[in-house]
Amino acid sequence: MTENATTTTTIDSGLDGAAATVEALARALELHDYGRGRFGETAAHTARVTQLALALAEVVAPELVLDPQLAYGFRLHDIGMIGVPTSTLTKPGALSPAEVDEIREHPWLGERIVAPVPALGGTARQVIACHHERWDGSGYPRGLRGIEIPLPARVFAVADSFDAMTHDQPYSPAMTEEAAREEILAKAGVDFDPEVVAAFTALELPAQPSL
């Protein structure tokens, strides 16, 4: 075996190992739905938002898509929800301040979960840790603002918010796609990176993934 072939085999094995780790973590998060009586919901959301975020990243910064960690981070963005009580996740109506704090811990919890995994320590960790940061600094957990927020997380924030708006949530019914686009456009420069929003508003939405 040549040196180049050995190197290629090692890299491929590393990627296979990373993919297996991501699959295991994703399945663990999906099993959390059992306790909520909504099995399959997390898998469906993750498939939709990953596809949409990748399509948006292709427009905003195509070089990002070359990094396999981008898709890993999109898929595992809510892995920290494993540490949030089921009673909080399923509560209809307004949450108490303490319950809001529980929800807001999930990016930090997720970052801690993936921290020991070298193959998730770059772009993937950025998405997991920062996807609830907001352009004006009002997000969480660190209150980052503007370009302090890693670009992969800024891209994902738009896709994640659109998916949440267009599907029923415990706290609100689904919007139409048109209404959700208008809401995101209105939040450009407040919640979202204006350049990412401009790319999103021009994006042809991908077909819904089949599970």
PDB file of C-alpha atoms in Angstrom, residues 82-183:
ATOM      1  CA  ILE A  82     -31.492  15.972  26.062  1.00  0.00           C
ATOM      2  CA  GLY A  83     -30.741  17.851  29.275  1.00  0.00           C
ATOM      3  CA  VAL A  84     -33.985  19.878  29.327  1.00  0.00           C
ATOM      4  CA  PRO A  85     -36.905  18.472  31.366  1.00  0.00           C
ATOM      5  CA  THR A  86     -39.690  16.926  29.299  1.00  0.00           C
ATOM      6  CA  SER A  87     -42.258  18.878  31.308  1.00  0.00           C
ATOM      7  CA  THR A  88     -40.731  22.121  30.070  1.00  0.00           C
ATOM      8  CA  LEU A  89     -40.544  20.982  26.438  1.00  0.00           C
ATOM      9  CA  THR A  90     -44.190  19.897  26.343  1.00  0.00           C
ATOM     10  CA  LYS A  91     -45.745  22.715  28.360  1.00  0.00           C
ATOM     11  CA  PRO A  92     -48.475  24.536  26.399  1.00  0.00           C
ATOM     12  CA  GLY A  93     -48.590  28.297  26.672  1.00  0.00           C
ATOM     13  CA  ALA A  94     -46.147  30.611  28.373  1.00  0.00           C
ATOM     14  CA  LEU A  95     -43.107  29.287  30.225  1.00  0.00           C
ATOM     15  CA  SER A  96     -42.047  30.536  33.638  1.00  0.00           C
ATOM     16  CA  PRO A  97     -38.745  32.440  33.908  1.00  0.00           C
ATOM     17  CA  ALA A  98     -37.126  29.322  35.373  1.00  0.00           C
ATOM     18  CA  GLU A  99     -38.392  27.195  32.455  1.00  0.00           C
ATOM     19  CA  VAL A 100     -37.098  29.746  29.948  1.00  0.00           C
ATOM     20  CA  ASP A 101     -33.701  29.481  31.621  1.00  0.00           C
ATOM     21  CA  GLU A 102     -33.856  25.691  31.246  1.00  0.00           C
ATOM     22  CA  ILE A 103     -34.508  26.015  27.513  1.00  0.00           C
ATOM     23  CA  ARG A 104     -31.738  28.578  27.135  1.00  0.00           C
ATOM     24  CA  GLU A 105     -29.215  26.180  28.607  1.00  0.00           C
ATOM     25  CA  HIS A 106     -29.471  23.759  25.680  1.00  0.00           C
ATOM     26  CA  PRO A 107     -26.802  25.348  23.431  1.00  0.00           C
ATOM     27  CA  TRP A 108     -24.348  25.273  26.341  1.00  0.00           C
ATOM     28  CA  LEU A 109     -25.334  21.708  27.234  1.00  0.00           C
ATOM     29  CA  GLY A 110     -24.966  20.658  23.607  1.00  0.00           C
ATOM     30  CA  GLU A 111     -21.524  22.195  23.389  1.00  0.00           C
ATOM     31  CA  ARG A 112     -20.467  20.242  26.469  1.00  0.00           C
ATOM     32  CA  ILE A 113     -21.785  16.995  24.964  1.00  0.00           C
ATOM     33  CA  VAL A 114     -19.765  17.300  21.752  1.00  0.00           C
ATOM     34  CA  ALA A 115     -16.666  18.913  23.299  1.00  0.00           C
ATOM     35  CA  PRO A 116     -14.775  15.589  23.753  1.00  0.00           C
ATOM     36  CA  VAL A 117     -15.288  14.608  20.092  1.00  0.00           C
ATOM     37  CA  PRO A 118     -12.461  16.033  17.922  1.00  0.00           C
ATOM     38  CA  ALA A 119     -14.447  15.549  14.710  1.00  0.00           C
ATOM     39  CA  LEU A 120     -17.165  17.859  16.087  1.00  0.00           C
ATOM     40  CA  GLY A 121     -14.865  20.475  17.586  1.00  0.00           C
ATOM     41  CA  GLY A 122     -14.910  23.037  14.780  1.00  0.00           C
ATOM     42  CA  THR A 123     -17.852  24.147  12.652  1.00  0.00           C
ATOM     43  CA  ALA A 124     -20.228  21.639  14.254  1.00  0.00           C
ATOM     44  CA  ARG A 125     -19.502  22.975  17.728  1.00  0.00           C
ATOM     45  CA  GLN A 126     -19.989  26.552  16.501  1.00  0.00           C
ATOM     46  CA  VAL A 127     -23.474  25.754  15.196  1.00  0.00           C
ATOM     47  CA  ILE A 128     -24.484  23.881  18.345  1.00  0.00           C
ATOM     48  CA  ALA A 129     -23.178  26.590  20.669  1.00  0.00           C
ATOM     49  CA  CYS A 130     -24.289  29.686  18.773  1.00  0.00           C
ATOM     50  CA  HIS A 131     -27.473  28.982  16.793  1.00  0.00           C
ATOM     51  CA  HIS A 132     -29.583  31.031  19.224  1.00  0.00           C
ATOM     52  CA  GLU A 133     -27.325  34.081  19.193  1.00  0.00           C
ATOM     53  CA  ARG A 134     -28.928  37.108  17.538  1.00  0.00           C
ATOM     54  CA  TRP A 135     -27.488  39.806  15.293  1.00  0.00           C
ATOM     55  CA  ASP A 136     -28.298  42.618  17.761  1.00  0.00           C
ATOM     56  CA  GLY A 137     -26.756  40.776  20.731  1.00  0.00           C
ATOM     57  CA  SER A 138     -30.077  39.807  22.326  1.00  0.00           C
ATOM     58  CA  GLY A 139     -29.596  36.057  21.863  1.00  0.00           C
ATOM     59  CA  TYR A 140     -28.157  33.381  24.104  1.00  0.00           C
ATOM     60  CA  PRO A 141     -26.128  31.879  25.692  1.00  0.00           C
ATOM     61  CA  ARG A 142     -23.247  34.376  25.228  1.00  0.00           C
ATOM     62  CA  GLY A 143     -24.980  37.473  23.880  1.00  0.00           C
ATOM     63  CA  LEU A 144     -22.748  37.592  20.805  1.00  0.00           C
ATOM     64  CA  ARG A 145     -23.608  40.204  18.188  1.00  0.00           C
ATOM     65  CA  GLY A 146     -23.022  40.750  14.492  1.00  0.00           C
ATOM     66  CA  ILE A 147     -20.010  39.011  13.024  1.00  0.00           C
ATOM     67  CA  GLU A 148     -18.953  37.800  16.472  1.00  0.00           C
ATOM     68  CA  ILE A 149     -21.456  35.029  15.728  1.00  0.00           C
ATOM     69  CA  PRO A 150     -19.828  32.352  13.539  1.00  0.00           C
ATOM     70  CA  LEU A 151     -21.203  32.416   9.987  1.00  0.00           C
ATOM     71  CA  PRO A 152     -22.399  28.771  10.067  1.00  0.00           C
ATOM     72  CA  ALA A 153     -24.552  29.621  13.097  1.00  0.00           C
ATOM     73  CA  ARG A 154     -25.896  32.770  11.414  1.00  0.00           C
ATOM     74  CA  VAL A 155     -26.936  30.719   8.395  1.00  0.00           C
ATOM     75  CA  PHE A 156     -28.528  28.048  10.530  1.00  0.00           C
ATOM     76  CA  ALA A 157     -30.449  30.550  12.670  1.00  0.00           C
ATOM     77  CA  VAL A 158     -32.445  31.689   9.643  1.00  0.00           C
ATOM     78  CA  ALA A 159     -33.236  28.154   8.479  1.00  0.00           C
ATOM     79  CA  ASP A 160     -34.140  26.985  11.983  1.00  0.00           C
ATOM     80  CA  SER A 161     -36.434  29.943  12.616  1.00  0.00           C
ATOM     81  CA  PHE A 162     -38.194  29.469   9.275  1.00  0.00           C
ATOM     82  CA  ASP A 163     -38.816  25.798  10.010  1.00  0.00           C
ATOM     83  CA  ALA A 164     -40.131  26.587  13.499  1.00  0.00           C
ATOM     84  CA  MET A 165     -42.464  29.264  12.121  1.00  0.00           C
ATOM     85  CA  THR A 166     -43.912  27.010   9.414  1.00  0.00           C
ATOM     86  CA  HIS A 167     -44.696  24.063  11.706  1.00  0.00           C
ATOM     87  CA  ASP A 168     -46.965  23.878  14.741  1.00  0.00           C
ATOM     88  CA  GLN A 169     -45.257  24.553  18.073  1.00  0.00           C
ATOM     89  CA  PRO A 170     -46.576  24.107  21.633  1.00  0.00           C
ATOM     90  CA  TYR A 171     -46.638  27.918  21.907  1.00  0.00           C
ATOM     91  CA  SER A 172     -47.938  28.886  18.433  1.00  0.00           C
ATOM     92  CA  PRO A 173     -49.639  27.491  15.309  1.00  0.00           C
ATOM     93  CA  ALA A 174     -47.784  27.231  11.998  1.00  0.00           C
ATOM     94  CA  MET A 175     -47.485  30.254   9.712  1.00  0.00           C
ATOM     95  CA  THR A 176     -47.680  30.090   5.947  1.00  0.00           C
ATOM     96  CA  GLU A 177     -44.327  30.055   4.159  1.00  0.00           C
ATOM     97  CA  GLU A 178     -45.028  33.529   2.795  1.00  0.00           C
ATOM     98  CA  ALA A 179     -45.783  34.926   6.259  1.00  0.00           C
ATOM     99  CA  ALA A 180     -42.659  33.286   7.682  1.00  0.00           C
ATOM    100  CA  ARG A 181     -40.489  34.785   4.937  1.00  0.00           C
ATOM    101  CA  GLU A 182     -41.937  38.215   5.692  1.00  0.00           C
ATOM    102  CA  GLU A 183     -41.258  37.756   9.412  1.00  0.00           C
TER     103      GLU A 183
END
